[in-house]
PDB file of C-alpha atoms in Angstrom:
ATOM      1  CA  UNK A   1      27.131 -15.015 -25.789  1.00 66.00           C
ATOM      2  CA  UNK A   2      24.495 -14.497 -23.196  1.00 69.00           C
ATOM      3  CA  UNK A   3      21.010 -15.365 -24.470  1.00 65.00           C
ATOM      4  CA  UNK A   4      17.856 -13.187 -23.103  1.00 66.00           C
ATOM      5  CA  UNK A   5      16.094 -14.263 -20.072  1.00 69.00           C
ATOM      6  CA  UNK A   6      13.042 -15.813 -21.130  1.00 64.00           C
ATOM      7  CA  UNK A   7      10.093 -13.930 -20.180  1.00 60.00           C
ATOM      8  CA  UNK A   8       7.493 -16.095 -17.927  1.00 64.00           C
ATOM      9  CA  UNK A   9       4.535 -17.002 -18.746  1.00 84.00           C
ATOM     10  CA  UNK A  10       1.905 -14.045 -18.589  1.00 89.00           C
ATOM     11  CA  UNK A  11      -0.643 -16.178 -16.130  1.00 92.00           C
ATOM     12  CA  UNK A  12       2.616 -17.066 -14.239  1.00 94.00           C
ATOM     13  CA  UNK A  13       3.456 -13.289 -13.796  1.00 94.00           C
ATOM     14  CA  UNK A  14      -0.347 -12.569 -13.203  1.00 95.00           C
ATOM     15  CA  UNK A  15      -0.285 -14.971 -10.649  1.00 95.00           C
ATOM     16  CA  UNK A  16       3.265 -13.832  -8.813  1.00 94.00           C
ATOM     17  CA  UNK A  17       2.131 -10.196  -9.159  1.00 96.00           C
ATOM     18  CA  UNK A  18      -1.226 -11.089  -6.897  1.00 96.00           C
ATOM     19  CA  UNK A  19       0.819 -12.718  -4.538  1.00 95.00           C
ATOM     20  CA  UNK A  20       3.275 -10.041  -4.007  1.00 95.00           C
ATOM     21  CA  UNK A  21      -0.023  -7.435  -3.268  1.00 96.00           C
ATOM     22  CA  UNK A  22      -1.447  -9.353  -1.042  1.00 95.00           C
ATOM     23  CA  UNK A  23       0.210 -12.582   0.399  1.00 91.00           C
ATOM     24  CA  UNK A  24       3.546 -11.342   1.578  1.00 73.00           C
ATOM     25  CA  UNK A  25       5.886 -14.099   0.760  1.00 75.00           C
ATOM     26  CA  UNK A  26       9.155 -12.334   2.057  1.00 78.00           C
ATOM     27  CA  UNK A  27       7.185 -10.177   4.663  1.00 79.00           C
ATOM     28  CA  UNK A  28       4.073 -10.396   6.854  1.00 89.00           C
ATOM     29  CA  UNK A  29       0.847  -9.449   5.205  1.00 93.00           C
ATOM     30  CA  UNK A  30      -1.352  -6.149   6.518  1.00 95.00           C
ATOM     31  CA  UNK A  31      -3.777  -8.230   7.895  1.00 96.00           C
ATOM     32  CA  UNK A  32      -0.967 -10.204  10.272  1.00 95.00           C
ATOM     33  CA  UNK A  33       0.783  -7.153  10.713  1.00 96.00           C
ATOM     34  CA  UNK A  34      -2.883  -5.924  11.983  1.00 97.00           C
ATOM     35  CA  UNK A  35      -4.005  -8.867  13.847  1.00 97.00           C
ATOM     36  CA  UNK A  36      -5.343  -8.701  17.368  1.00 97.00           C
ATOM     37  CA  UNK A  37      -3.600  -5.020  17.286  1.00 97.00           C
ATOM     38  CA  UNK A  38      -5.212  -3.113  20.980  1.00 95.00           C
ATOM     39  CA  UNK A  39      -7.202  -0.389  20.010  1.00 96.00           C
ATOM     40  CA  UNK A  40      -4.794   2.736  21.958  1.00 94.00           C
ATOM     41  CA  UNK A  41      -2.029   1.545  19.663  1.00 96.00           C
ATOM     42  CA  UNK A  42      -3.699   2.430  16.349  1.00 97.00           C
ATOM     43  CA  UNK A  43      -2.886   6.395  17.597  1.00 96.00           C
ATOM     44  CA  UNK A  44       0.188   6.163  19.732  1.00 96.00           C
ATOM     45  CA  UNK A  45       3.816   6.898  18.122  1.00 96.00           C
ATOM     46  CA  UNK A  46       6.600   4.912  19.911  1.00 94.00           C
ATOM     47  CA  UNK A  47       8.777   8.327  21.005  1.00 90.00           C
ATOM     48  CA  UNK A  48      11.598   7.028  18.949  1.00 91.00           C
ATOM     49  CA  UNK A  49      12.923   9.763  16.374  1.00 90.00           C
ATOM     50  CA  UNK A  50      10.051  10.966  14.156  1.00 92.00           C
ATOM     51  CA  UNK A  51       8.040   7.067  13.832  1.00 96.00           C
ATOM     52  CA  UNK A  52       4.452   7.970  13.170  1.00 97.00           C
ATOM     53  CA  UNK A  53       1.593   5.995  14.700  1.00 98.00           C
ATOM     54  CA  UNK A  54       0.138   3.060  13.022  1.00 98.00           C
ATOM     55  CA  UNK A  55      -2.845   4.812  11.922  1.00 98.00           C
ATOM     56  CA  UNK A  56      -0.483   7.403  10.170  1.00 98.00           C
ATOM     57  CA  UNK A  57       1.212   4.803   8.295  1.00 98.00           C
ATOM     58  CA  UNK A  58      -1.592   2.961   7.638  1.00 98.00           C
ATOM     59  CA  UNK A  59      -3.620   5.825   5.931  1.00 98.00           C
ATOM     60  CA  UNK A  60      -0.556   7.216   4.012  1.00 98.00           C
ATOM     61  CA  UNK A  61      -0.211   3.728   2.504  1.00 98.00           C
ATOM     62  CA  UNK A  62      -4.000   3.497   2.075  1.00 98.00           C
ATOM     63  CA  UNK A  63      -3.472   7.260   0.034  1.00 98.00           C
ATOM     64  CA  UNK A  64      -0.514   6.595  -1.696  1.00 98.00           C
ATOM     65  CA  UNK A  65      -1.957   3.199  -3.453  1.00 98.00           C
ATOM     66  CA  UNK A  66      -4.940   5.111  -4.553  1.00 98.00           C
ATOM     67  CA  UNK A  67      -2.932   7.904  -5.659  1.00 98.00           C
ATOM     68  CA  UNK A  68      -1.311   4.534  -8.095  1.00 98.00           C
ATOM     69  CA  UNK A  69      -4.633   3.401  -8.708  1.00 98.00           C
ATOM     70  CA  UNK A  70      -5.882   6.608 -10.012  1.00 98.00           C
ATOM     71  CA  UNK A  71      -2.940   7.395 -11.611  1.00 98.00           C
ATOM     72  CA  UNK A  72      -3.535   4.540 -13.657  1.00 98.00           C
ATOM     73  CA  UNK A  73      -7.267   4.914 -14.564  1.00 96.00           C
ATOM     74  CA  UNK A  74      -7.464   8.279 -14.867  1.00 96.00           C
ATOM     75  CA  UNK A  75      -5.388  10.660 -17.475  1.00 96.00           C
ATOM     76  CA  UNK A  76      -6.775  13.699 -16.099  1.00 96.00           C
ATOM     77  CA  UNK A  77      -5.651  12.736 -12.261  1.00 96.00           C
ATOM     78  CA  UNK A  78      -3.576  14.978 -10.517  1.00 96.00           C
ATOM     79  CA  UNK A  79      -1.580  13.593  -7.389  1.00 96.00           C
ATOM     80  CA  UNK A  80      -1.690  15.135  -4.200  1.00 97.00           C
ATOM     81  CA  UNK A  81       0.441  17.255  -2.690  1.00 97.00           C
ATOM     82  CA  UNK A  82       3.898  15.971  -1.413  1.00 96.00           C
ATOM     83  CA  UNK A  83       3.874  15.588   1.776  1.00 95.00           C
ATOM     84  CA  UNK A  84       1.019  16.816   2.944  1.00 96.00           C
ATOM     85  CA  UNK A  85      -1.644  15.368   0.834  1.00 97.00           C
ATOM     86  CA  UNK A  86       0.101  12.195   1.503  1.00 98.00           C
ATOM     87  CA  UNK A  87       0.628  11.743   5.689  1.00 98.00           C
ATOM     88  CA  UNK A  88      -2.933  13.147   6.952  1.00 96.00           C
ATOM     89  CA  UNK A  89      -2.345  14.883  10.469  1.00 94.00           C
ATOM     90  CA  UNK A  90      -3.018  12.531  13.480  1.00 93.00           C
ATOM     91  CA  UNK A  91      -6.310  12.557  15.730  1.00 91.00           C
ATOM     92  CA  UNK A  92      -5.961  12.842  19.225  1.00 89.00           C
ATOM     93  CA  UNK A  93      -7.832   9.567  19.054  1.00 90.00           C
ATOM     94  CA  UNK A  94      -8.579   7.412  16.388  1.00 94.00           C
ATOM     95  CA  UNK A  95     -12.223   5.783  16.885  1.00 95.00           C
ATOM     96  CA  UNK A  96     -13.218   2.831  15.204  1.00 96.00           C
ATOM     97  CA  UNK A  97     -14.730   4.205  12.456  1.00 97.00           C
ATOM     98  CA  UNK A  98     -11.949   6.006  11.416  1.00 97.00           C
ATOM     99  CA  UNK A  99      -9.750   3.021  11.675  1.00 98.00           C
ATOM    100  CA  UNK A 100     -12.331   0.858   9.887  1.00 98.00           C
ATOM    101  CA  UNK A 101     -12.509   3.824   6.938  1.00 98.00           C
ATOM    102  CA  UNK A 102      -8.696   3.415   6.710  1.00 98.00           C
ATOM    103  CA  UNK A 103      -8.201  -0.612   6.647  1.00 98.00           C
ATOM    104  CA  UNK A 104     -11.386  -0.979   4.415  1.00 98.00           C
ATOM    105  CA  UNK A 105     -10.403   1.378   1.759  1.00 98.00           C
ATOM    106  CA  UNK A 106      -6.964   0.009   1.483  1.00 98.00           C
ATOM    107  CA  UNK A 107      -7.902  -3.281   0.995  1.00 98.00           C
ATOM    108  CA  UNK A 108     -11.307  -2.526  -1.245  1.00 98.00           C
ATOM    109  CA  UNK A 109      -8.502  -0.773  -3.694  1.00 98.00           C
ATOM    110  CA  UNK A 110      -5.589  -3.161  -2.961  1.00 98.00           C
ATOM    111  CA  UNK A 111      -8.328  -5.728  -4.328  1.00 98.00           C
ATOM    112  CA  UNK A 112      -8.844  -3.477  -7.415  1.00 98.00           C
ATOM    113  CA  UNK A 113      -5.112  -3.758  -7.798  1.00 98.00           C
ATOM    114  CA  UNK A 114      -5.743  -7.367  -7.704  1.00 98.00           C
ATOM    115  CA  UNK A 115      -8.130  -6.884 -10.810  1.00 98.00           C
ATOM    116  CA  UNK A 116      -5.608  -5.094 -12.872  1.00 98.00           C
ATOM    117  CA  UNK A 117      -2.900  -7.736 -11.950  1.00 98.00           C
ATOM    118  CA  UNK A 118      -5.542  -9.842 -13.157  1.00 97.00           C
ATOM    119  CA  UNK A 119      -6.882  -8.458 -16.372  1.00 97.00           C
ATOM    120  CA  UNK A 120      -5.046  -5.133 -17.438  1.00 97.00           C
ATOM    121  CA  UNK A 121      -2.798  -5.113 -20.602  1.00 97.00           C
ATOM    122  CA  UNK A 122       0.278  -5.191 -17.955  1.00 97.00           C
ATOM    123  CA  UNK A 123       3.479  -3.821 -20.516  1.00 95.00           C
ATOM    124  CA  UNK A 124       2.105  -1.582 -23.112  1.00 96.00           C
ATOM    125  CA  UNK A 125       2.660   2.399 -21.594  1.00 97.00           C
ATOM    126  CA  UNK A 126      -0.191   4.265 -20.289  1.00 97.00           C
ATOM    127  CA  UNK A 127      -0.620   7.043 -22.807  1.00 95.00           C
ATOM    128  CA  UNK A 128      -0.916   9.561 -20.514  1.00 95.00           C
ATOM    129  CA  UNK A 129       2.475   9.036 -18.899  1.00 94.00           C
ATOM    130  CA  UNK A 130       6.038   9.118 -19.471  1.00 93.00           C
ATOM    131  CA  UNK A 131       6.225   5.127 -20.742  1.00 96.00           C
ATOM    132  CA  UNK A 132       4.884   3.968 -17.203  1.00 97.00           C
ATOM    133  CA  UNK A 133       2.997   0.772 -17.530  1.00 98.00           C
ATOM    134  CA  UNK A 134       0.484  -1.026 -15.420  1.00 98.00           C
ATOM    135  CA  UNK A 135       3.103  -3.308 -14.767  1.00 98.00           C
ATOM    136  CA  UNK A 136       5.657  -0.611 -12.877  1.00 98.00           C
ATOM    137  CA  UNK A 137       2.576   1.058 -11.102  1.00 98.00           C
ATOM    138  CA  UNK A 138       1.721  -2.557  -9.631  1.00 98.00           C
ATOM    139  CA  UNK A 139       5.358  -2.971  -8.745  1.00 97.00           C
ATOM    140  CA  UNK A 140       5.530   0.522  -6.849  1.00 98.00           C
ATOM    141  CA  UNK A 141       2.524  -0.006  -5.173  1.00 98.00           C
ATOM    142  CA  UNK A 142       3.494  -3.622  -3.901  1.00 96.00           C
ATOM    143  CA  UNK A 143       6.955  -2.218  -2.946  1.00 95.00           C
ATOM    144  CA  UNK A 144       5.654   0.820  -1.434  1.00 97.00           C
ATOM    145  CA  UNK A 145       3.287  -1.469   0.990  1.00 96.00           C
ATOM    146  CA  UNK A 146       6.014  -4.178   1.480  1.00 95.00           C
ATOM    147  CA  UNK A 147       8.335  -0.834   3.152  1.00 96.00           C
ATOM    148  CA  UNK A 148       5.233   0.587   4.977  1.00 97.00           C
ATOM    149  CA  UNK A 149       4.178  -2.816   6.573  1.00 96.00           C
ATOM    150  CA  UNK A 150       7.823  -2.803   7.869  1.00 95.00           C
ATOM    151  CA  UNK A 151       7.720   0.010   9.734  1.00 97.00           C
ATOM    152  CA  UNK A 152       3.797  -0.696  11.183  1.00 97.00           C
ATOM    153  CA  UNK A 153       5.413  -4.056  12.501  1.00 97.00           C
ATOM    154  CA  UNK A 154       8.512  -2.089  13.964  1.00 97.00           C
ATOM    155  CA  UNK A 155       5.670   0.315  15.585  1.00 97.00           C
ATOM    156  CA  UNK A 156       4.135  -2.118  16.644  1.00 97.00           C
ATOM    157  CA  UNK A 157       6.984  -4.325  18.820  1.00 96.00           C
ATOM    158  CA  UNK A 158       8.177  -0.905  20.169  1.00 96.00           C
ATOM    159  CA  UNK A 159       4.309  -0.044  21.480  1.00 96.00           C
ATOM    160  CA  UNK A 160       4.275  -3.776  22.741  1.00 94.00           C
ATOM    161  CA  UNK A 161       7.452  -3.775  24.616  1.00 89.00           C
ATOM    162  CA  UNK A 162       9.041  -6.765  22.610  1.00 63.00           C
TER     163      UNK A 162
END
């Protein structure tokens, strides 16, 4: 007879679900992925099929984890558009402010992520949803940056010739 898995600890499950936001673990973490990145790659796409810049895939993940976040918080929320409201067309150039806007926001709501990982009642559904619990949403949203991070690194070898 196979007995159920034991459940772990919920400050061990806290704990692993902060790590998987933001420490990588099995993949790089943004801010590697990001480090010492030149300035003209933030806008270029590699010319390989249809890869979008860095930027691109940067600010879609920075949108789609607040689209999570609010979809949490917020009964009333509304998502945006598919695809549209999700992959924001590209500047010809994208100045450091921009760039700045994009990384900052991520991680100010990646850390507010952190918070519910933290603190949130992580398995009982959020009423205003079809059983989804805090616990998914912070699952999707890890999973969702752990692909997207993939792809920036993959952008970024191809724009760096290695």
């Amino acid at each position: 007879m196979m007995m159920p898995a034991k459940l772990p600890d919920e400050s061990l499950l806290r704990a692993e679900l902060v790590k998987l936001l933001c420490e990588g673990q099995a993949h790089v973490t943004l801010e590697h992925a990001l480090e010492n990145l030149v300035p003209k790659h933030r806008s270029l796409r590699p010319g390989v099929g249809d890869l979008k810049s860095i930027w691109e895939i940067l600010e879609h993940m920075r949108i789609a984890q607040r689209d999570i976040l609010d979809y949490i918080r917020d009964p009333s929320y509304t998502s945006p558009t598919w695809p549209e409201g999700y992959w924001k067309a590209l500047p010809e150039e994208v100045l450091y402010d921009v760039w700045m806007d994009t990384v900052e926001g991520f991680l100010d709501d990646r850390e507010v992520l952190v918070d519910l990982a933290n603190q949130a009642d992580l398995t009982t559904p959020l009423p205003h949803t079809d059983g989804h619990t805090v616990l998914r949403e912070l699952l999707l949203a890890a999973d969702h940056n752990a692909y997207h991070l993939g792809q920036i690194v993959f952008v970024r070898k191809l724009l760096e010739g290695s």
